[in-house]
Amino acid sequence: MSAYDLIIRNGTIVDGTGAPRFVGDIAVKDGLIAAVGTVRGDAAEEIDATGRIVAPGWVDVHTHYDGQATWDAEMAPSSWHGVTTVIMGNCGVGFAPAAPDRHDWLIGLMEGVEDIPGTALAEGMKWNWETFPEYLDALEQMPRAVDIGTHVPHGAVRAYVLGEREKPGAIPTADDIRQMAEIVEEGVRAGALGFSTSRTVIHKSVDGEVVPGTTATAEELIEIGRAMGRVGYGVFEMASDMKREWDEFGWMGALSRETGLPVTYAALQSIAKEMPLSEQIDEMRRQNAQGANIVAQIALRGNGVIMAWQGTIHPFRFRPSYVAIADLPWDEQLAHLKDPAFRAKVLAERNAYPESDIIGLFMMIAEGWHNQFIMDEGFDYEPQAEASILARAKAAGVASDAYAYDKLMENDGTGFIYLPILNYADGNLDFLEALQASDDTVNSLSDGGAHCGTICDAASPTFMLQHWVRDRARGGRISLENAVKRQCRDTARLYGLDDRGVIAPGYMADINVIDFENVRLLKPWLAFDLPAGGKRLLQKAEGYDCTIKGGKVTFRQGEWTGATPGNLIRGPQRAELLEAAE
């Protein structure tokens, strides 16, 4: 009988602590790392990692697989990018608790906020739960390629307690707030990793209504946070427009100090945020200096949209002639789009915008040629101004909209345009350099599983390796050791998952074997593989020799092996041999 289940030999180990890399072996037994260094003995399987980077599996703390996790074992696309743990239920949206008459409402909320096709959710989910603990039980029944954890989402809690009274501006009674706090406490005791809410006008239901948390008072949010404090653990997660009158950092700091729990928020350059990012960071640090524990979640590239004819949005979405064909089957749309007369008609029209409080966003989509970029092969996600549609069209001697139209028509109407709406105000990513050296920030905001027709940032860990560690030419890079630490140990420990994110004896055997020099993001594509034919943007990568979850090889050369060692995470976790290992 073999001494170990698996041995990875001669790899260059980046252990997740930030310590310098070293060459060594890793032995795995019963899903845990048994030895690191020079390993003697044999194993049922050995992997030669000579010349490869060996790192912990990525821990992604900001995803939206709440529906997909009930039907999909592969958990793509995050699992394609070395992610072995995902945390969902972010931004106040999710599917539990769920009163039987609120299913459609919850689907509409998720569809509007996270651009997940409602038809896919309606067909894919079985709704074999009502309470949050029952939802966890349902999740636990399905094996997966990754581990999953979740928050209790504010939207679902409010809908459950207020019922038909849940409308924009609804003011819950003291009893309503008490019930909400009890539901959150029950959920966290059952295993939720925290609570989430959203307070941004960008987040709206499919009917155009702002999400429930947007108009919640500080008193409501603090009382819910106290519910987690009574349990003794849990992360309070929030997306917010950071209006100064709301004093978000004031109540976040007070809540964190009172409960001793971390509060984390989406820290972005955003047209919707009243506070610039630098002020957000300064206010966070002022509160932390007074004993709070507030952590900023930062994205590693411009958060934007990938625009395509078949995507959720594109620059011609507000031209009347396109609107007239928008609901036709794709083959009929394509026939119109290829017609020179139709093209000329569209290009001659002005945009007809709907009335909206986000009209500025619509104008960026339809007219922001200076900040839109054609996604050629090998696309650089930190593009320069001379690569913009405005500049390229001018060089070609054509109008910007004509240039964009023709590029979208390439490859039979499957061209892509990238529009970084957030995190690209300066036309570069320099502002992120210092934040990636800060202990009060974590790499996050991949939105894996969400924004199916507009975004594919689930590839963020791969982008981190390719761009920030290896290839970035426009500014400073970060070390491989720091990058791995930030995507493994730091994200895991924020949520009390102290059993993973480090390669050391006693830790979970979640491991990536990476051909670092050949890591490369491949071109995204639109797939129609969700339930009911729902669409989603997908993106694969090269360079992952294999991904190992709980000691089982789940992916080899980017292909799923069919192994499903992943489980539901219930509450904080400790490594079995942590004290001895450290």
XYZ file of C-alpha atoms in Angstrom:
582
model
C 0.000 0.000 0.000
C 1.342 3.414 -0.954
C 2.381 5.806 1.786
C 0.555 8.715 0.167
C -2.316 9.311 -2.208
C -0.390 11.857 -4.288
C 3.108 13.295 -4.472
C 3.984 16.409 -6.478
C 7.733 16.324 -7.061
C 10.389 18.927 -7.820
C 8.017 21.881 -8.130
C 8.892 25.493 -7.417
C 6.614 25.992 -4.421
C 5.039 29.393 -3.748
C 3.352 28.506 -0.489
C 0.837 31.340 -0.110
C 2.430 32.983 2.935
C 4.435 35.502 0.931
C 7.698 33.702 1.728
C 10.279 33.206 -1.041
C 9.662 30.338 -3.429
C 11.615 27.106 -3.030
C 11.982 23.810 -4.868
C 10.513 20.784 -3.150
C 7.960 17.997 -3.005
C 4.424 17.918 -1.630
C 2.805 14.762 -0.289
C -0.964 14.436 0.027
C -2.920 11.987 2.175
C -6.674 11.857 2.829
C -7.280 15.236 1.241
C -4.667 17.064 3.310
C -1.078 18.089 2.754
C 0.970 15.550 4.699
C 4.524 16.705 4.019
C 6.419 19.477 2.229
C 10.113 19.451 1.366
C 11.967 16.304 0.406
C 9.387 13.539 0.442
C 10.449 9.925 0.584
C 8.105 7.068 -0.088
C 5.667 6.391 -2.867
C 2.127 7.386 -3.801
C -0.796 6.096 -5.806
C -0.095 8.963 -8.211
C 2.909 11.174 -8.776
C 3.104 14.453 -10.694
C 6.447 15.729 -11.988
C 6.349 19.490 -11.479
C 9.898 20.221 -12.571
C 10.028 23.754 -13.940
C 6.471 24.443 -12.762
C 5.071 26.794 -10.130
C 3.135 24.967 -7.438
C 0.728 27.187 -5.511
C -2.416 26.809 -3.414
C -5.790 26.765 -5.151
C -7.234 30.231 -5.593
C -9.871 31.377 -3.102
C -12.406 33.684 -4.786
C -14.527 35.532 -2.240
C -16.812 37.473 -4.603
C -18.960 35.313 -6.869
C -22.626 34.841 -7.731
C -23.066 31.105 -8.306
C -26.144 31.021 -6.018
C -28.377 29.500 -8.686
C -25.758 27.679 -10.760
C -24.449 25.879 -7.668
C -27.771 24.052 -7.383
C -27.412 22.350 -10.780
C -23.790 22.554 -11.999
C -21.007 20.359 -10.630
C -18.200 21.826 -12.760
C -18.712 25.415 -11.548
C -17.224 26.957 -14.673
C -15.773 29.330 -15.555
C -14.104 29.901 -12.154
C -12.950 26.301 -11.914
C -11.175 26.662 -15.275
C -8.875 29.271 -13.731
C -7.437 27.392 -10.781
C -10.141 28.443 -8.315
C -10.848 25.758 -5.716
C -13.038 27.777 -3.314
C -15.791 30.256 -4.189
C -17.899 32.390 -1.877
C -21.246 33.509 -3.260
C -24.319 35.362 -2.018
C -22.579 38.712 -2.459
C -24.150 42.144 -3.052
C -27.349 41.314 -1.200
C -28.762 38.966 -3.844
C -29.470 35.260 -3.544
C -32.214 32.704 -3.219
C -32.765 32.057 0.473
C -34.801 32.485 2.486
C -37.463 32.112 -0.191
C -41.196 32.183 0.451
C -42.981 30.101 -2.231
C -44.696 33.176 -3.673
C -41.426 35.148 -3.972
C -39.476 32.845 -6.305
C -40.085 34.934 -9.415
C -39.306 38.124 -7.507
C -35.942 36.748 -6.372
C -35.125 35.598 -9.898
C -35.979 39.069 -11.223
C -33.723 40.645 -8.618
C -30.796 38.405 -9.544
C -31.393 38.833 -13.277
C -31.437 42.612 -13.001
C -28.478 42.997 -10.635
C -26.196 40.263 -11.928
C -27.347 39.749 -15.542
C -28.003 36.023 -15.061
C -30.747 34.878 -17.462
C -33.991 34.525 -15.527
C -35.130 31.698 -17.799
C -31.998 29.719 -16.885
C -32.578 30.275 -13.174
C -36.267 29.366 -13.445
C -35.504 26.113 -15.240
C -32.329 25.185 -13.356
C -33.376 25.662 -9.739
C -35.626 23.128 -8.007
C -36.507 25.347 -5.026
C -36.337 22.443 -2.591
C -35.850 24.885 0.268
C -37.560 27.817 1.971
C -35.401 28.796 4.942
C -31.715 29.594 4.697
C -30.645 26.444 6.598
C -32.730 24.410 4.131
C -30.906 26.124 1.256
C -27.574 25.073 2.749
C -28.871 21.524 3.066
C -29.870 21.567 -0.611
C -26.441 22.854 -1.637
C -24.777 20.144 0.399
C -26.508 17.410 -1.552
C -24.567 18.098 -4.780
C -20.877 17.206 -5.163
C -18.782 19.761 -7.067
C -15.336 20.435 -8.454
C -14.867 23.286 -5.930
C -15.837 24.141 -2.379
C -18.599 26.711 -1.965
C -19.543 29.039 0.862
C -22.204 31.718 0.966
C -23.569 34.839 2.625
C -27.128 35.424 3.775
C -28.340 37.994 1.192
C -30.185 41.127 2.324
C -32.590 41.163 -0.640
C -33.930 37.698 0.091
C -34.209 38.408 3.814
C -36.139 41.632 3.253
C -38.454 39.998 0.734
C -39.141 37.148 3.160
C -40.005 39.444 6.062
C -41.724 42.339 4.270
C -43.433 40.338 1.522
C -45.434 42.604 -0.771
C -44.397 45.610 1.335
C -40.840 45.301 -0.049
C -40.708 48.263 -2.423
C -38.055 50.949 -3.001
C -38.103 53.210 0.027
C -39.934 50.705 2.241
C -39.300 51.403 5.920
C -39.313 48.228 8.034
C -40.795 48.329 11.503
C -38.802 47.507 14.615
C -40.389 44.051 14.542
C -39.406 43.626 10.880
C -35.810 44.434 11.739
C -35.896 41.999 14.656
C -37.135 39.242 12.344
C -34.476 40.013 9.743
C -31.769 39.851 12.382
C -33.116 36.511 13.614
C -33.040 35.079 10.069
C -29.441 36.209 9.598
C -28.432 34.782 12.976
C -30.125 31.484 12.096
C -28.358 31.406 8.730
C -24.919 32.093 10.168
C -25.406 29.496 12.907
C -26.316 27.017 10.160
C -23.059 27.738 8.338
C -23.312 30.942 6.312
C -20.005 32.795 6.184
C -21.591 36.213 6.541
C -24.247 38.662 5.376
C -24.303 40.852 2.265
C -26.117 43.955 1.080
C -26.078 46.382 -1.843
C -26.557 50.143 -1.774
C -25.871 51.268 -5.319
C -28.224 52.616 -7.992
C -26.418 50.530 -10.603
C -27.919 47.426 -8.979
C -31.563 47.164 -10.043
C -34.092 44.403 -10.465
C -35.203 43.331 -13.929
C -38.148 45.728 -13.440
C -35.795 48.664 -12.911
C -36.272 48.984 -9.140
C -33.310 49.621 -6.847
C -32.370 46.657 -4.677
C -33.734 46.408 -1.134
C -30.575 47.414 0.714
C -30.223 50.713 -1.148
C -32.630 52.549 1.125
C -31.933 50.641 4.335
C -31.041 52.735 7.366
C -27.814 52.386 9.325
C -29.920 51.164 12.265
C -31.263 48.246 10.201
C -27.817 47.272 8.966
C -26.195 47.535 12.392
C -28.896 45.392 14.006
C -28.329 42.710 11.379
C -24.584 42.924 11.981
C -25.176 42.469 15.692
C -26.929 39.206 14.884
C -23.657 37.874 13.481
C -21.886 39.268 16.511
C -24.068 37.087 18.738
C -22.881 34.045 16.790
C -19.275 35.174 17.008
C -18.243 35.058 13.372
C -19.250 36.201 9.905
C -18.244 38.834 7.366
C -20.485 41.811 6.569
C -20.113 42.435 2.799
C -21.436 45.498 0.958
C -21.493 47.267 -2.387
C -22.314 50.964 -2.032
C -22.442 54.290 -3.877
C -20.653 55.737 -0.832
C -22.795 58.839 -0.558
C -21.254 61.096 2.053
C -24.609 61.732 3.730
C -24.902 57.997 4.445
C -21.642 58.012 6.452
C -21.028 54.422 5.420
C -17.594 54.242 7.008
C -18.930 55.685 10.254
C -21.453 52.913 10.816
C -19.191 50.220 9.320
C -16.469 51.201 11.761
C -18.861 51.291 14.702
C -20.296 47.887 13.785
C -16.883 46.293 13.395
C -15.640 47.668 16.706
C -18.773 46.566 18.554
C -18.896 43.024 17.147
C -15.225 42.398 16.481
C -16.156 41.185 12.983
C -14.732 42.240 9.613
C -16.714 44.467 7.267
C -15.732 44.414 3.606
C -16.817 46.570 0.684
C -16.267 46.890 -3.068
C -13.593 49.566 -3.513
C -13.732 50.930 -7.045
C -13.275 53.978 -9.213
C -16.932 54.369 -10.175
C -19.153 56.944 -11.822
C -21.839 55.936 -9.293
C -19.734 56.517 -6.174
C -19.778 59.958 -4.616
C -16.485 59.297 -2.833
C -13.423 58.891 -5.039
C -11.474 55.713 -4.388
C -8.656 57.524 -2.612
C -11.147 59.018 -0.155
C -12.739 55.601 0.398
C -9.359 54.163 1.336
C -8.521 57.119 3.588
C -11.847 56.869 5.440
C -11.425 53.106 5.842
C -7.971 53.569 7.323
C -9.178 56.289 9.667
C -11.763 53.869 11.071
C -9.251 51.025 11.260
C -6.846 53.233 13.191
C -9.625 53.489 15.787
C -9.930 49.709 16.143
C -12.239 48.720 13.288
C -11.556 45.898 10.839
C -12.757 47.134 7.440
C -11.291 45.489 4.352
C -11.459 46.865 0.802
C -12.117 44.404 -2.016
C -10.213 45.562 -5.091
C -10.429 44.407 -8.693
C -7.242 43.919 -10.706
C -8.398 45.369 -14.005
C -10.949 47.774 -15.371
C -14.369 46.490 -14.463
C -16.333 46.870 -17.626
C -18.452 45.192 -20.198
C -17.707 43.050 -23.196
C -20.091 44.229 -25.885
C -21.361 42.062 -28.721
C -24.403 41.823 -30.976
C -25.608 38.780 -29.039
C -24.454 40.091 -25.683
C -26.556 42.021 -23.218
C -25.438 45.383 -24.547
C -23.585 47.001 -27.445
C -23.117 50.542 -28.830
C -26.097 50.349 -31.188
C -28.624 49.189 -28.613
C -30.313 52.607 -28.599
C -30.518 53.158 -32.370
C -34.194 52.873 -33.397
C -33.570 50.557 -36.343
C -31.663 48.104 -34.172
C -34.303 48.283 -31.439
C -36.856 47.218 -34.066
C -34.998 43.923 -34.682
C -33.614 43.319 -31.175
C -36.137 40.609 -30.296
C -35.789 38.635 -33.522
C -33.998 35.268 -33.550
C -30.255 35.668 -34.047
C -30.185 34.378 -37.623
C -32.784 36.968 -38.624
C -30.937 39.732 -36.773
C -27.719 38.737 -38.503
C -29.337 38.934 -41.919
C -30.419 42.511 -41.193
C -27.029 43.474 -39.772
C -25.270 42.195 -42.910
C -27.553 44.232 -45.180
C -25.664 47.371 -46.380
C -28.905 49.348 -46.463
C -29.701 48.438 -42.859
C -26.145 49.325 -41.789
C -26.430 52.721 -43.466
C -29.792 53.347 -41.796
C -28.465 52.501 -38.324
C -25.370 54.657 -38.749
C -27.482 57.626 -39.858
C -29.627 57.517 -36.699
C -29.227 59.233 -33.341
C -29.442 57.281 -30.105
C -32.864 57.257 -28.461
C -32.133 56.823 -24.764
C -34.816 55.768 -22.281
C -35.448 57.941 -19.251
C -33.108 56.722 -16.542
C -31.011 57.843 -13.580
C -28.060 56.052 -15.211
C -28.238 57.893 -18.535
C -24.518 58.625 -18.232
C -23.829 54.895 -18.361
C -25.975 54.512 -21.475
C -24.060 57.325 -23.150
C -20.729 55.662 -22.345
C -21.992 52.474 -24.000
C -23.330 54.184 -27.107
C -20.914 57.078 -27.601
C -17.824 56.526 -25.458
C -15.540 55.691 -28.380
C -12.490 57.141 -26.615
C -12.817 54.427 -23.959
C -13.872 51.467 -26.101
C -11.422 48.917 -27.467
C -11.629 46.133 -30.046
C -10.814 42.761 -28.456
C -8.236 41.457 -30.912
C -6.370 38.194 -30.345
C -4.013 38.585 -27.372
C -5.979 41.601 -26.129
C -4.233 43.790 -23.513
C -6.656 44.573 -20.664
C -4.672 47.725 -19.881
C -5.084 49.344 -23.312
C -3.669 52.725 -24.227
C -5.577 55.640 -25.754
C -4.122 55.027 -29.220
C -5.809 51.601 -29.199
C -9.288 53.088 -28.666
C -11.986 52.903 -31.305
C -11.823 56.687 -31.565
C -8.111 56.612 -32.386
C -8.252 53.574 -34.660
C -11.219 54.912 -36.593
C -9.518 58.265 -37.047
C -6.388 56.526 -38.338
C -8.545 54.521 -40.752
C -10.321 57.645 -41.939
C -13.825 56.486 -40.955
C -16.417 57.466 -38.367
C -16.105 55.757 -34.985
C -19.557 54.192 -35.105
C -18.949 52.780 -38.594
C -15.627 51.333 -37.446
C -17.269 49.754 -34.382
C -20.159 48.337 -36.439
C -17.782 46.635 -38.850
C -15.601 45.212 -36.097
C -18.647 43.732 -34.357
C -19.545 42.126 -37.682
C -16.235 40.248 -37.945
C -16.336 36.445 -37.809
C -19.976 36.372 -38.786
C -21.120 38.942 -36.266
C -19.178 37.628 -33.258
C -16.746 40.517 -32.703
C -16.226 41.961 -29.208
C -15.702 45.494 -27.874
C -14.301 46.099 -24.370
C -15.562 49.065 -22.351
C -13.952 49.527 -18.909
C -16.661 51.438 -17.058
C -15.068 51.223 -13.605
C -11.440 51.337 -12.470
C -10.162 53.019 -15.622
C -10.678 56.724 -15.021
C -6.987 57.431 -15.612
C -6.641 55.212 -18.662
C -4.277 52.908 -16.764
C -4.120 50.690 -13.668
C -1.340 52.519 -11.829
C -3.603 53.325 -8.873
C -3.823 49.616 -8.037
C -0.083 49.139 -7.541
C 0.112 50.413 -3.952
C -3.178 48.756 -2.977
C -1.723 45.352 -3.824
C 0.894 45.857 -1.127
C -1.702 46.679 1.550
C -2.967 44.309 4.213
C -6.301 46.160 4.390
C -7.225 45.173 0.820
C -7.890 41.818 -0.831
C -7.952 40.870 -4.506
C -11.575 40.250 -5.382
C -14.643 41.301 -7.401
C -14.450 38.600 -10.060
C -18.269 38.269 -10.057
C -17.860 34.652 -11.191
C -21.136 33.249 -12.465
C -22.697 36.696 -12.944
C -23.050 39.332 -15.655
C -23.329 36.478 -18.084
C -23.860 38.612 -21.175
C -21.432 41.424 -20.343
C -18.465 40.370 -18.188
C -16.075 37.446 -17.805
C -13.931 38.491 -14.855
C -13.986 35.010 -13.326
C -10.614 34.791 -15.083
C -9.179 37.373 -12.650
C -6.658 35.026 -10.963
C -5.220 34.110 -14.358
C -5.113 37.792 -15.333
C -3.251 38.478 -12.097
C -0.518 36.017 -13.079
C -0.324 36.964 -16.740
C -0.595 40.735 -16.445
C 0.405 41.875 -12.977
C 3.168 39.373 -12.296
C 4.651 38.605 -15.720
C 3.700 40.882 -18.624
C 2.696 44.353 -17.450
C 4.617 46.943 -19.462
C 2.903 50.223 -18.565
C 3.929 50.349 -14.907
C 5.061 48.338 -11.928
C 4.439 44.646 -11.478
C 3.916 42.611 -8.325
C 5.900 39.630 -7.150
C 4.605 36.135 -7.696
C 4.844 35.476 -3.962
C 2.655 38.476 -3.141
C 0.153 37.654 -5.880
C -0.314 34.093 -4.616
C -0.610 35.237 -1.009
C -3.278 37.770 -1.931
C -5.383 35.280 -3.914
C -4.997 32.421 -1.430
C -4.115 33.028 2.197
C -5.464 36.602 2.408
C -8.841 35.901 0.830
C -9.244 32.685 2.821
C -8.463 34.245 6.180
C -10.823 37.159 5.657
C -13.618 34.576 5.821
C -12.094 32.462 8.599
C -11.077 29.677 6.219
C -7.800 28.953 7.954
C -7.620 25.416 6.566
C -6.639 26.497 3.032
C -4.630 28.993 1.006
C -1.246 27.766 2.288
C 0.973 24.870 1.271
C 2.018 23.388 4.599
C 1.304 20.162 6.517
C -2.240 19.985 7.820
C -3.747 22.336 5.254
C -6.282 21.265 2.675
C -4.662 19.834 -0.443
C -5.994 22.482 -2.820
C -3.137 23.001 -5.273
C -2.366 24.427 -8.718
C 0.530 23.202 -10.847
C 1.235 26.057 -13.266
C 3.356 26.427 -16.387
C 3.940 30.054 -15.489
C 5.781 31.138 -18.629
C 2.904 29.915 -20.788
C -0.038 31.224 -18.755
C -2.364 32.925 -21.214
C -5.963 34.075 -21.288
C -7.763 32.846 -24.373
C -10.297 34.872 -26.307
C -13.756 34.925 -24.688
C -16.794 33.539 -26.445
C -20.547 33.543 -25.990
C -22.013 30.159 -25.116
C -25.692 29.260 -24.880
C -25.287 26.354 -22.480
C -27.212 27.468 -19.400
C -30.610 25.885 -18.703
C -33.247 26.999 -21.223
C -30.432 27.931 -23.620
C -29.334 30.877 -21.492
C -26.245 32.729 -22.666
C -23.017 33.420 -20.855
C -19.588 34.786 -21.698
C -16.860 32.228 -21.117
C -13.087 32.412 -21.178
C -10.517 29.686 -20.779
C -6.805 29.798 -20.096
C -3.633 27.975 -20.965
C -0.885 27.264 -18.470
C -2.649 25.266 -15.756
C -1.091 21.799 -15.917
C -3.495 20.620 -13.258
C -5.716 21.794 -10.443
C -6.108 19.654 -7.338
C -9.020 19.973 -4.924
C -8.888 18.094 -1.638
C -6.166 15.844 -3.021
C -8.089 14.925 -6.175
C -7.032 16.124 -9.616
C -10.043 18.042 -10.929
C -8.536 19.610 -14.056
C -5.708 18.584 -16.381
C -4.576 21.004 -19.081
C -7.798 22.948 -18.668
C -10.132 19.971 -18.994
C -12.341 18.750 -16.161
C -11.548 15.203 -15.068
C -15.072 14.711 -13.746
C -13.850 14.578 -10.137
C -16.156 16.265 -7.625
C -14.374 16.481 -4.256
C -15.851 19.897 -3.465
C -18.147 20.435 -0.492
C -20.278 23.087 1.153
C -18.316 25.127 3.689
C -20.188 25.676 6.930
C -18.654 28.383 9.086
C -14.994 29.035 9.925
C -12.470 26.267 9.311
C -9.197 25.290 10.947
C -6.308 23.274 9.559
C -6.027 19.915 11.343
C -2.330 20.351 12.107
C -2.153 24.135 11.999
C -0.413 24.702 15.315
C 2.208 22.051 14.623
C 2.760 23.340 11.102
C 3.243 26.947 12.163
